[in-house]
Amino acid sequence: GNDLVGKGVMTRQRVDQLQTQVDVVRGQIAATQAQRAVLVQQGTEGEVLAPAEGRVLKVPVTRGAVIMGGEPVATIGGGGLFLRLAIPERHAGSLKADSAIRIQGAKDAEAGRLAKIYPQIENGRVIADVEVEGLDTSFVDARLLVEVPVGEREALFVPRAAISSRSGLDFVKVETDGGESERVVILGEGGDLDGTESIEILSGLRVGDKVITGAAAK
């Protein structure tokens, strides 16, 4: 500015005015930087840290909303995963803790344990938690087919390998005093029995019959 004044390009008064404007702008920049620092500090103080590792299940507040102390901002599933079941109230008396549960997933069936049964009935259903070892997070918020023991009855099962079919009829070979005998049977539902694929026999056999399985039954 002094050089411009010395060369007669600009008056001293004009230089002072421009210098004043520069000082004002610098002050505004400094004030803006200070405000930014305050906002950054406030944002840091407003961070909400999760109490544990897990998966976010629900966020009940909207982004940018003002929240008060103690107000929940997220629901996190941590400390292991459980399957929560809603079972019709009529089966409440049959449910027992530690009962074995089978879960039909996308792949093979998985075994679980009925870890907890809640006493409160919600919308006509009993709420229970199932513990499954190594449960994948893909089961969260998924609808699954679950086999729950809610009753008992006696049934007669034979290995599926003992059954042969001809002309629309099903046969099972049994051992008798006179040798092998083939009997017509009526089949029920199938299932896994002690690791063996088996099927229920509704009629045609009785308790005590010696069933022949394997190649002899073909």
JSON list of C-alpha atoms in Angstrom, two decimals:
[
{"chain": "A", "resi": 1, "resn": "GLY", "atom": "CA", "xyz": [0.00, 0.00, 0.00]},
{"chain": "A", "resi": 2, "resn": "ASN", "atom": "CA", "xyz": [2.84, 2.43, 0.84]},
{"chain": "A", "resi": 3, "resn": "ASP", "atom": "CA", "xyz": [4.38, 1.78, -2.60]},
{"chain": "A", "resi": 4, "resn": "LEU", "atom": "CA", "xyz": [1.10, 2.71, -4.29]},
{"chain": "A", "resi": 5, "resn": "VAL", "atom": "CA", "xyz": [0.86, 5.88, -2.23]},
{"chain": "A", "resi": 6, "resn": "GLY", "atom": "CA", "xyz": [4.50, 6.77, -3.03]},
{"chain": "A", "resi": 7, "resn": "LYS", "atom": "CA", "xyz": [3.90, 6.36, -6.75]},
{"chain": "A", "resi": 8, "resn": "GLY", "atom": "CA", "xyz": [0.74, 8.44, -6.61]},
{"chain": "A", "resi": 9, "resn": "VAL", "atom": "CA", "xyz": [-1.46, 5.56, -7.74]},
{"chain": "A", "resi": 10, "resn": "MET", "atom": "CA", "xyz": [-3.68, 5.60, -4.65]},
{"chain": "A", "resi": 11, "resn": "THR", "atom": "CA", "xyz": [-4.35, 7.99, -1.82]},
{"chain": "A", "resi": 12, "resn": "ARG", "atom": "CA", "xyz": [-3.49, 7.24, 1.80]},
{"chain": "A", "resi": 13, "resn": "GLN", "atom": "CA", "xyz": [-7.21, 7.41, 2.71]},
{"chain": "A", "resi": 14, "resn": "ARG", "atom": "CA", "xyz": [-8.10, 4.75, 0.13]},
{"chain": "A", "resi": 15, "resn": "VAL", "atom": "CA", "xyz": [-5.30, 2.46, 1.34]},
{"chain": "A", "resi": 16, "resn": "ASP", "atom": "CA", "xyz": [-6.55, 2.81, 4.92]},
{"chain": "A", "resi": 17, "resn": "GLN", "atom": "CA", "xyz": [-10.09, 1.93, 3.83]},
{"chain": "A", "resi": 18, "resn": "LEU", "atom": "CA", "xyz": [-8.90, -1.21, 2.03]},
{"chain": "A", "resi": 19, "resn": "GLN", "atom": "CA", "xyz": [-6.75, -2.23, 5.00]},
{"chain": "A", "resi": 20, "resn": "THR", "atom": "CA", "xyz": [-9.76, -1.85, 7.26]},
{"chain": "A", "resi": 21, "resn": "GLN", "atom": "CA", "xyz": [-11.81, -4.11, 4.98]},
{"chain": "A", "resi": 22, "resn": "VAL", "atom": "CA", "xyz": [-9.02, -6.72, 5.01]},
{"chain": "A", "resi": 23, "resn": "ASP", "atom": "CA", "xyz": [-8.89, -6.63, 8.81]},
{"chain": "A", "resi": 24, "resn": "VAL", "atom": "CA", "xyz": [-12.69, -7.10, 8.96]},
{"chain": "A", "resi": 25, "resn": "VAL", "atom": "CA", "xyz": [-12.59, -10.09, 6.61]},
{"chain": "A", "resi": 26, "resn": "ARG", "atom": "CA", "xyz": [-9.75, -11.67, 8.61]},
{"chain": "A", "resi": 27, "resn": "GLY", "atom": "CA", "xyz": [-11.78, -11.19, 11.77]},
{"chain": "A", "resi": 28, "resn": "GLN", "atom": "CA", "xyz": [-14.80, -12.86, 10.15]},
{"chain": "A", "resi": 29, "resn": "ILE", "atom": "CA", "xyz": [-12.65, -15.79, 9.06]},
{"chain": "A", "resi": 30, "resn": "ALA", "atom": "CA", "xyz": [-11.25, -16.17, 12.57]},
{"chain": "A", "resi": 31, "resn": "ALA", "atom": "CA", "xyz": [-14.76, -16.04, 14.06]},
{"chain": "A", "resi": 32, "resn": "THR", "atom": "CA", "xyz": [-16.02, -18.65, 11.58]},
{"chain": "A", "resi": 33, "resn": "GLN", "atom": "CA", "xyz": [-13.09, -20.93, 12.40]},
{"chain": "A", "resi": 34, "resn": "ALA", "atom": "CA", "xyz": [-13.83, -20.55, 16.09]},
{"chain": "A", "resi": 35, "resn": "GLN", "atom": "CA", "xyz": [-17.51, -21.42, 15.52]},
{"chain": "A", "resi": 36, "resn": "ARG", "atom": "CA", "xyz": [-16.47, -24.46, 13.49]},
{"chain": "A", "resi": 37, "resn": "ALA", "atom": "CA", "xyz": [-14.17, -25.61, 16.29]},
{"chain": "A", "resi": 38, "resn": "VAL", "atom": "CA", "xyz": [-17.06, -25.28, 18.76]},
{"chain": "A", "resi": 39, "resn": "LEU", "atom": "CA", "xyz": [-19.37, -27.32, 16.51]},
{"chain": "A", "resi": 40, "resn": "VAL", "atom": "CA", "xyz": [-16.73, -30.01, 16.02]},
{"chain": "A", "resi": 41, "resn": "GLN", "atom": "CA", "xyz": [-16.24, -30.23, 19.78]},
{"chain": "A", "resi": 42, "resn": "GLN", "atom": "CA", "xyz": [-20.00, -30.45, 20.35]},
{"chain": "A", "resi": 43, "resn": "GLY", "atom": "CA", "xyz": [-20.25, -33.20, 17.73]},
{"chain": "A", "resi": 44, "resn": "THR", "atom": "CA", "xyz": [-17.49, -35.12, 19.48]},
{"chain": "A", "resi": 45, "resn": "GLU", "atom": "CA", "xyz": [-19.21, -34.75, 22.84]},
{"chain": "A", "resi": 46, "resn": "GLY", "atom": "CA", "xyz": [-22.48, -35.97, 21.26]},
{"chain": "A", "resi": 47, "resn": "GLU", "atom": "CA", "xyz": [-21.06, -39.28, 20.04]},
{"chain": "A", "resi": 48, "resn": "VAL", "atom": "CA", "xyz": [-22.94, -42.31, 21.34]},
{"chain": "A", "resi": 49, "resn": "LEU", "atom": "CA", "xyz": [-20.72, -45.33, 21.94]},
{"chain": "A", "resi": 50, "resn": "ALA", "atom": "CA", "xyz": [-22.19, -48.83, 21.78]},
{"chain": "A", "resi": 51, "resn": "PRO", "atom": "CA", "xyz": [-21.89, -50.70, 25.10]},
{"chain": "A", "resi": 52, "resn": "ALA", "atom": "CA", "xyz": [-20.95, -53.92, 23.29]},
{"chain": "A", "resi": 53, "resn": "GLU", "atom": "CA", "xyz": [-20.29, -55.40, 19.87]},
{"chain": "A", "resi": 54, "resn": "GLY", "atom": "CA", "xyz": [-23.30, -56.69, 17.99]},
{"chain": "A", "resi": 55, "resn": "ARG", "atom": "CA", "xyz": [-25.74, -56.07, 15.19]},
{"chain": "A", "resi": 56, "resn": "VAL", "atom": "CA", "xyz": [-28.01, -53.01, 15.04]},
{"chain": "A", "resi": 57, "resn": "LEU", "atom": "CA", "xyz": [-31.57, -54.29, 15.18]},
{"chain": "A", "resi": 58, "resn": "LYS", "atom": "CA", "xyz": [-33.57, -51.06, 15.40]},
{"chain": "A", "resi": 59, "resn": "VAL", "atom": "CA", "xyz": [-32.99, -47.29, 15.27]},
{"chain": "A", "resi": 60, "resn": "PRO", "atom": "CA", "xyz": [-36.09, -45.52, 16.70]},
{"chain": "A", "resi": 61, "resn": "VAL", "atom": "CA", "xyz": [-34.86, -41.94, 16.04]},
{"chain": "A", "resi": 62, "resn": "THR", "atom": "CA", "xyz": [-34.49, -40.07, 12.76]},
{"chain": "A", "resi": 63, "resn": "ARG", "atom": "CA", "xyz": [-31.19, -38.70, 11.51]},
{"chain": "A", "resi": 64, "resn": "GLY", "atom": "CA", "xyz": [-30.50, -35.18, 12.78]},
{"chain": "A", "resi": 65, "resn": "ALA", "atom": "CA", "xyz": [-33.20, -35.31, 15.48]},
{"chain": "A", "resi": 66, "resn": "VAL", "atom": "CA", "xyz": [-32.57, -33.78, 18.91]},
{"chain": "A", "resi": 67, "resn": "ILE", "atom": "CA", "xyz": [-32.50, -36.41, 21.68]},
{"chain": "A", "resi": 68, "resn": "MET", "atom": "CA", "xyz": [-32.49, -36.10, 25.45]},
{"chain": "A", "resi": 69, "resn": "GLY", "atom": "CA", "xyz": [-30.31, -37.84, 27.98]},
{"chain": "A", "resi": 70, "resn": "GLY", "atom": "CA", "xyz": [-31.44, -41.41, 28.60]},
{"chain": "A", "resi": 71, "resn": "GLU", "atom": "CA", "xyz": [-33.41, -41.64, 25.35]},
{"chain": "A", "resi": 72, "resn": "PRO", "atom": "CA", "xyz": [-32.60, -44.84, 23.38]},
{"chain": "A", "resi": 73, "resn": "VAL", "atom": "CA", "xyz": [-31.03, -44.26, 19.98]},
{"chain": "A", "resi": 74, "resn": "ALA", "atom": "CA", "xyz": [-30.52, -47.85, 18.82]},
{"chain": "A", "resi": 75, "resn": "THR", "atom": "CA", "xyz": [-31.20, -51.45, 19.79]},
{"chain": "A", "resi": 76, "resn": "ILE", "atom": "CA", "xyz": [-28.13, -53.68, 19.44]},
{"chain": "A", "resi": 77, "resn": "GLY", "atom": "CA", "xyz": [-28.12, -57.45, 19.56]},
{"chain": "A", "resi": 78, "resn": "GLY", "atom": "CA", "xyz": [-24.95, -58.52, 21.38]},
{"chain": "A", "resi": 79, "resn": "GLY", "atom": "CA", "xyz": [-23.66, -61.18, 23.71]},
{"chain": "A", "resi": 80, "resn": "GLY", "atom": "CA", "xyz": [-24.66, -64.04, 21.42]},
{"chain": "A", "resi": 81, "resn": "LEU", "atom": "CA", "xyz": [-27.65, -64.58, 19.17]},
{"chain": "A", "resi": 82, "resn": "PHE", "atom": "CA", "xyz": [-30.92, -66.20, 20.14]},
{"chain": "A", "resi": 83, "resn": "LEU", "atom": "CA", "xyz": [-33.89, -67.18, 18.05]},
{"chain": "A", "resi": 84, "resn": "ARG", "atom": "CA", "xyz": [-37.10, -65.77, 19.47]},
{"chain": "A", "resi": 85, "resn": "LEU", "atom": "CA", "xyz": [-40.17, -67.90, 18.96]},
{"chain": "A", "resi": 86, "resn": "ALA", "atom": "CA", "xyz": [-43.84, -66.91, 19.17]},
{"chain": "A", "resi": 87, "resn": "ILE", "atom": "CA", "xyz": [-45.74, -70.12, 19.91]},
{"chain": "A", "resi": 88, "resn": "PRO", "atom": "CA", "xyz": [-49.55, -70.38, 20.13]},
{"chain": "A", "resi": 89, "resn": "GLU", "atom": "CA", "xyz": [-50.83, -70.09, 23.69]},
{"chain": "A", "resi": 90, "resn": "ARG", "atom": "CA", "xyz": [-52.47, -73.53, 23.61]},
{"chain": "A", "resi": 91, "resn": "HIS", "atom": "CA", "xyz": [-48.99, -75.11, 23.70]},
{"chain": "A", "resi": 92, "resn": "ALA", "atom": "CA", "xyz": [-47.79, -73.13, 26.73]},
{"chain": "A", "resi": 93, "resn": "GLY", "atom": "CA", "xyz": [-48.24, -76.03, 29.15]},
{"chain": "A", "resi": 94, "resn": "SER", "atom": "CA", "xyz": [-46.16, -78.35, 26.97]},
{"chain": "A", "resi": 95, "resn": "LEU", "atom": "CA", "xyz": [-43.08, -76.13, 26.69]},
{"chain": "A", "resi": 96, "resn": "LYS", "atom": "CA", "xyz": [-40.13, -77.00, 28.90]},
{"chain": "A", "resi": 97, "resn": "ALA", "atom": "CA", "xyz": [-36.77, -75.30, 29.28]},
{"chain": "A", "resi": 98, "resn": "ASP", "atom": "CA", "xyz": [-33.75, -77.13, 27.81]},
{"chain": "A", "resi": 99, "resn": "SER", "atom": "CA", "xyz": [-35.99, -79.00, 25.34]},
{"chain": "A", "resi": 100, "resn": "ALA", "atom": "CA", "xyz": [-34.35, -79.88, 22.02]},
{"chain": "A", "resi": 101, "resn": "ILE", "atom": "CA", "xyz": [-35.47, -77.72, 19.07]},
{"chain": "A", "resi": 102, "resn": "ARG", "atom": "CA", "xyz": [-34.91, -78.33, 15.36]},
{"chain": "A", "resi": 103, "resn": "ILE", "atom": "CA", "xyz": [-34.61, -75.34, 13.04]},
{"chain": "A", "resi": 104, "resn": "GLN", "atom": "CA", "xyz": [-35.18, -75.69, 9.32]},
{"chain": "A", "resi": 105, "resn": "GLY", "atom": "CA", "xyz": [-32.84, -73.16, 7.72]},
{"chain": "A", "resi": 106, "resn": "ALA", "atom": "CA", "xyz": [-31.83, -72.43, 4.17]},
{"chain": "A", "resi": 107, "resn": "LYS", "atom": "CA", "xyz": [-29.47, -75.40, 4.24]},
{"chain": "A", "resi": 108, "resn": "ASP", "atom": "CA", "xyz": [-29.56, -78.33, 6.66]},
{"chain": "A", "resi": 109, "resn": "ALA", "atom": "CA", "xyz": [-31.62, -78.46, 9.83]},
{"chain": "A", "resi": 110, "resn": "GLU", "atom": "CA", "xyz": [-29.86, -77.17, 12.95]},
{"chain": "A", "resi": 111, "resn": "ALA", "atom": "CA", "xyz": [-30.37, -78.26, 16.52]},
{"chain": "A", "resi": 112, "resn": "GLY", "atom": "CA", "xyz": [-31.01, -75.81, 19.33]},
{"chain": "A", "resi": 113, "resn": "ARG", "atom": "CA", "xyz": [-32.05, -75.63, 22.95]},
{"chain": "A", "resi": 114, "resn": "LEU", "atom": "CA", "xyz": [-35.05, -73.89, 24.46]},
{"chain": "A", "resi": 115, "resn": "ALA", "atom": "CA", "xyz": [-33.11, -71.50, 26.69]},
{"chain": "A", "resi": 116, "resn": "LYS", "atom": "CA", "xyz": [-35.87, -69.33, 28.18]},
{"chain": "A", "resi": 117, "resn": "ILE", "atom": "CA", "xyz": [-39.65, -69.19, 28.26]},
{"chain": "A", "resi": 118, "resn": "TYR", "atom": "CA", "xyz": [-41.22, -65.83, 29.11]},
{"chain": "A", "resi": 119, "resn": "PRO", "atom": "CA", "xyz": [-44.28, -65.97, 31.37]},
{"chain": "A", "resi": 120, "resn": "GLN", "atom": "CA", "xyz": [-46.15, -63.12, 29.68]},
{"chain": "A", "resi": 121, "resn": "ILE", "atom": "CA", "xyz": [-48.56, -63.95, 26.84]},
{"chain": "A", "resi": 122, "resn": "GLU", "atom": "CA", "xyz": [-48.39, -61.49, 23.92]},
{"chain": "A", "resi": 123, "resn": "ASN", "atom": "CA", "xyz": [-51.17, -61.48, 21.31]},
{"chain": "A", "resi": 124, "resn": "GLY", "atom": "CA", "xyz": [-52.15, -65.02, 22.22]},
{"chain": "A", "resi": 125, "resn": "ARG", "atom": "CA", "xyz": [-48.61, -66.37, 21.88]},
{"chain": "A", "resi": 126, "resn": "VAL", "atom": "CA", "xyz": [-45.89, -67.56, 24.24]},
{"chain": "A", "resi": 127, "resn": "ILE", "atom": "CA", "xyz": [-42.48, -65.96, 23.69]},
{"chain": "A", "resi": 128, "resn": "ALA", "atom": "CA", "xyz": [-39.41, -68.18, 24.03]},
{"chain": "A", "resi": 129, "resn": "ASP", "atom": "CA", "xyz": [-35.70, -67.91, 23.22]},
{"chain": "A", "resi": 130, "resn": "VAL", "atom": "CA", "xyz": [-33.78, -70.70, 21.51]},
{"chain": "A", "resi": 131, "resn": "GLU", "atom": "CA", "xyz": [-30.02, -71.01, 21.86]},
{"chain": "A", "resi": 132, "resn": "VAL", "atom": "CA", "xyz": [-28.19, -72.38, 18.80]},
{"chain": "A", "resi": 133, "resn": "GLU", "atom": "CA", "xyz": [-24.43, -72.85, 18.78]},
{"chain": "A", "resi": 134, "resn": "GLY", "atom": "CA", "xyz": [-22.70, -70.87, 16.03]},
{"chain": "A", "resi": 135, "resn": "LEU", "atom": "CA", "xyz": [-25.92, -69.22, 14.85]},
{"chain": "A", "resi": 136, "resn": "ASP", "atom": "CA", "xyz": [-25.36, -67.08, 11.76]},
{"chain": "A", "resi": 137, "resn": "THR", "atom": "CA", "xyz": [-26.52, -63.44, 11.70]},
{"chain": "A", "resi": 138, "resn": "SER", "atom": "CA", "xyz": [-28.50, -64.17, 8.54]},
{"chain": "A", "resi": 139, "resn": "PHE", "atom": "CA", "xyz": [-31.23, -65.58, 10.80]},
{"chain": "A", "resi": 140, "resn": "VAL", "atom": "CA", "xyz": [-31.90, -62.11, 12.29]},
{"chain": "A", "resi": 141, "resn": "ASP", "atom": "CA", "xyz": [-35.40, -60.89, 11.35]},
{"chain": "A", "resi": 142, "resn": "ALA", "atom": "CA", "xyz": [-35.99, -64.08, 9.35]},
{"chain": "A", "resi": 143, "resn": "ARG", "atom": "CA", "xyz": [-39.04, -66.34, 9.46]},
{"chain": "A", "resi": 144, "resn": "LEU", "atom": "CA", "xyz": [-38.10, -69.98, 10.00]},
{"chain": "A", "resi": 145, "resn": "LEU", "atom": "CA", "xyz": [-39.78, -73.34, 10.34]},
{"chain": "A", "resi": 146, "resn": "VAL", "atom": "CA", "xyz": [-39.09, -74.69, 13.83]},
{"chain": "A", "resi": 147, "resn": "GLU", "atom": "CA", "xyz": [-39.93, -78.09, 15.30]},
{"chain": "A", "resi": 148, "resn": "VAL", "atom": "CA", "xyz": [-40.93, -77.64, 18.95]},
{"chain": "A", "resi": 149, "resn": "PRO", "atom": "CA", "xyz": [-41.84, -80.55, 21.26]},
{"chain": "A", "resi": 150, "resn": "VAL", "atom": "CA", "xyz": [-45.36, -79.69, 22.42]},
{"chain": "A", "resi": 151, "resn": "GLY", "atom": "CA", "xyz": [-46.72, -83.19, 22.98]},
{"chain": "A", "resi": 152, "resn": "GLU", "atom": "CA", "xyz": [-45.86, -86.87, 23.14]},
{"chain": "A", "resi": 153, "resn": "ARG", "atom": "CA", "xyz": [-47.37, -90.03, 21.72]},
{"chain": "A", "resi": 154, "resn": "GLU", "atom": "CA", "xyz": [-46.20, -93.56, 21.11]},
{"chain": "A", "resi": 155, "resn": "ALA", "atom": "CA", "xyz": [-45.41, -94.52, 17.54]},
{"chain": "A", "resi": 156, "resn": "LEU", "atom": "CA", "xyz": [-43.82, -97.41, 15.70]},
{"chain": "A", "resi": 157, "resn": "PHE", "atom": "CA", "xyz": [-40.93, -96.47, 13.37]},
{"chain": "A", "resi": 158, "resn": "VAL", "atom": "CA", "xyz": [-38.82, -98.61, 11.06]},
{"chain": "A", "resi": 159, "resn": "PRO", "atom": "CA", "xyz": [-35.79, -97.65, 8.95]},
{"chain": "A", "resi": 160, "resn": "ARG", "atom": "CA", "xyz": [-36.74, -96.48, 5.47]},
{"chain": "A", "resi": 161, "resn": "ALA", "atom": "CA", "xyz": [-34.39, -99.14, 4.09]},
{"chain": "A", "resi": 162, "resn": "ALA", "atom": "CA", "xyz": [-36.74, -101.84, 5.43]},
{"chain": "A", "resi": 163, "resn": "ILE", "atom": "CA", "xyz": [-39.64, -100.67, 3.23]},
{"chain": "A", "resi": 164, "resn": "SER", "atom": "CA", "xyz": [-40.25, -101.82, -0.34]},
{"chain": "A", "resi": 165, "resn": "SER", "atom": "CA", "xyz": [-43.09, -100.83, -2.66]},
{"chain": "A", "resi": 166, "resn": "ARG", "atom": "CA", "xyz": [-44.87, -102.82, -5.37]},
{"chain": "A", "resi": 167, "resn": "SER", "atom": "CA", "xyz": [-48.13, -102.27, -7.21]},
{"chain": "A", "resi": 168, "resn": "GLY", "atom": "CA", "xyz": [-48.99, -99.27, -5.05]},
{"chain": "A", "resi": 169, "resn": "LEU", "atom": "CA", "xyz": [-48.52, -101.19, -1.80]},
{"chain": "A", "resi": 170, "resn": "ASP", "atom": "CA", "xyz": [-45.78, -100.87, 0.83]},
{"chain": "A", "resi": 171, "resn": "PHE", "atom": "CA", "xyz": [-44.17, -103.95, 2.38]},
{"chain": "A", "resi": 172, "resn": "VAL", "atom": "CA", "xyz": [-41.92, -104.68, 5.32]},
{"chain": "A", "resi": 173, "resn": "LYS", "atom": "CA", "xyz": [-40.14, -108.02, 5.84]},
{"chain": "A", "resi": 174, "resn": "VAL", "atom": "CA", "xyz": [-40.21, -109.49, 9.33]},
{"chain": "A", "resi": 175, "resn": "GLU", "atom": "CA", "xyz": [-38.58, -112.54, 10.83]},
{"chain": "A", "resi": 176, "resn": "THR", "atom": "CA", "xyz": [-40.98, -115.28, 11.99]},
{"chain": "A", "resi": 177, "resn": "ASP", "atom": "CA", "xyz": [-40.64, -118.81, 13.34]},
{"chain": "A", "resi": 178, "resn": "GLY", "atom": "CA", "xyz": [-41.18, -120.13, 9.81]},
{"chain": "A", "resi": 179, "resn": "GLY", "atom": "CA", "xyz": [-38.66, -117.77, 8.20]},
{"chain": "A", "resi": 180, "resn": "GLU", "atom": "CA", "xyz": [-39.15, -114.43, 6.51]},
{"chain": "A", "resi": 181, "resn": "SER", "atom": "CA", "xyz": [-42.62, -112.97, 6.01]},
{"chain": "A", "resi": 182, "resn": "GLU", "atom": "CA", "xyz": [-43.62, -109.92, 4.03]},
{"chain": "A", "resi": 183, "resn": "ARG", "atom": "CA", "xyz": [-46.39, -107.76, 5.44]},
{"chain": "A", "resi": 184, "resn": "VAL", "atom": "CA", "xyz": [-48.41, -104.96, 3.91]},
{"chain": "A", "resi": 185, "resn": "VAL", "atom": "CA", "xyz": [-48.09, -101.77, 5.93]},
{"chain": "A", "resi": 186, "resn": "ILE", "atom": "CA", "xyz": [-49.59, -98.29, 5.91]},
{"chain": "A", "resi": 187, "resn": "LEU", "atom": "CA", "xyz": [-46.99, -95.55, 6.23]},
{"chain": "A", "resi": 188, "resn": "GLY", "atom": "CA", "xyz": [-47.14, -92.34, 8.17]},
{"chain": "A", "resi": 189, "resn": "GLU", "atom": "CA", "xyz": [-44.79, -89.39, 8.41]},
{"chain": "A", "resi": 190, "resn": "GLY", "atom": "CA", "xyz": [-41.04, -89.79, 8.04]},
{"chain": "A", "resi": 191, "resn": "GLY", "atom": "CA", "xyz": [-38.27, -88.29, 10.11]},
{"chain": "A", "resi": 192, "resn": "ASP", "atom": "CA", "xyz": [-34.82, -88.69, 11.60]},
{"chain": "A", "resi": 193, "resn": "LEU", "atom": "CA", "xyz": [-34.68, -91.16, 14.48]},
{"chain": "A", "resi": 194, "resn": "ASP", "atom": "CA", "xyz": [-31.33, -91.43, 16.28]},
{"chain": "A", "resi": 195, "resn": "GLY", "atom": "CA", "xyz": [-29.53, -90.46, 13.09]},
{"chain": "A", "resi": 196, "resn": "THR", "atom": "CA", "xyz": [-31.38, -92.98, 10.91]},
{"chain": "A", "resi": 197, "resn": "GLU", "atom": "CA", "xyz": [-33.93, -92.00, 8.29]},
{"chain": "A", "resi": 198, "resn": "SER", "atom": "CA", "xyz": [-37.11, -93.69, 9.49]},
{"chain": "A", "resi": 199, "resn": "ILE", "atom": "CA", "xyz": [-40.81, -93.71, 8.78]},
{"chain": "A", "resi": 200, "resn": "GLU", "atom": "CA", "xyz": [-43.81, -94.30, 10.99]},
{"chain": "A", "resi": 201, "resn": "ILE", "atom": "CA", "xyz": [-45.88, -97.48, 10.54]},
{"chain": "A", "resi": 202, "resn": "LEU", "atom": "CA", "xyz": [-49.58, -96.81, 11.12]},
{"chain": "A", "resi": 203, "resn": "SER", "atom": "CA", "xyz": [-50.70, -100.41, 10.67]},
{"chain": "A", "resi": 204, "resn": "GLY", "atom": "CA", "xyz": [-49.35, -103.80, 9.58]},
{"chain": "A", "resi": 205, "resn": "LEU", "atom": "CA", "xyz": [-46.76, -104.28, 12.33]},
{"chain": "A", "resi": 206, "resn": "ARG", "atom": "CA", "xyz": [-46.92, -104.68, 16.06]},
{"chain": "A", "resi": 207, "resn": "VAL", "atom": "CA", "xyz": [-44.51, -104.18, 18.91]},
{"chain": "A", "resi": 208, "resn": "GLY", "atom": "CA", "xyz": [-42.04, -107.07, 19.13]},
{"chain": "A", "resi": 209, "resn": "ASP", "atom": "CA", "xyz": [-41.85, -107.85, 15.40]},
{"chain": "A", "resi": 210, "resn": "LYS", "atom": "CA", "xyz": [-38.28, -108.35, 14.15]},
{"chain": "A", "resi": 211, "resn": "VAL", "atom": "CA", "xyz": [-37.88, -106.21, 11.05]},
{"chain": "A", "resi": 212, "resn": "ILE", "atom": "CA", "xyz": [-35.37, -107.22, 8.38]},
{"chain": "A", "resi": 213, "resn": "THR", "atom": "CA", "xyz": [-33.46, -104.31, 6.87]},
{"chain": "A", "resi": 214, "resn": "GLY", "atom": "CA", "xyz": [-30.75, -103.93, 4.27]},
{"chain": "A", "resi": 215, "resn": "ALA", "atom": "CA", "xyz": [-30.39, -106.07, 1.16]},
{"chain": "A", "resi": 216, "resn": "ALA", "atom": "CA", "xyz": [-32.72, -108.73, 2.55]},
{"chain": "A", "resi": 217, "resn": "ALA", "atom": "CA", "xyz": [-35.56, -106.21, 2.62]},
{"chain": "A", "resi": 218, "resn": "LYS", "atom": "CA", "xyz": [-35.25, -105.23, -1.04]}
]
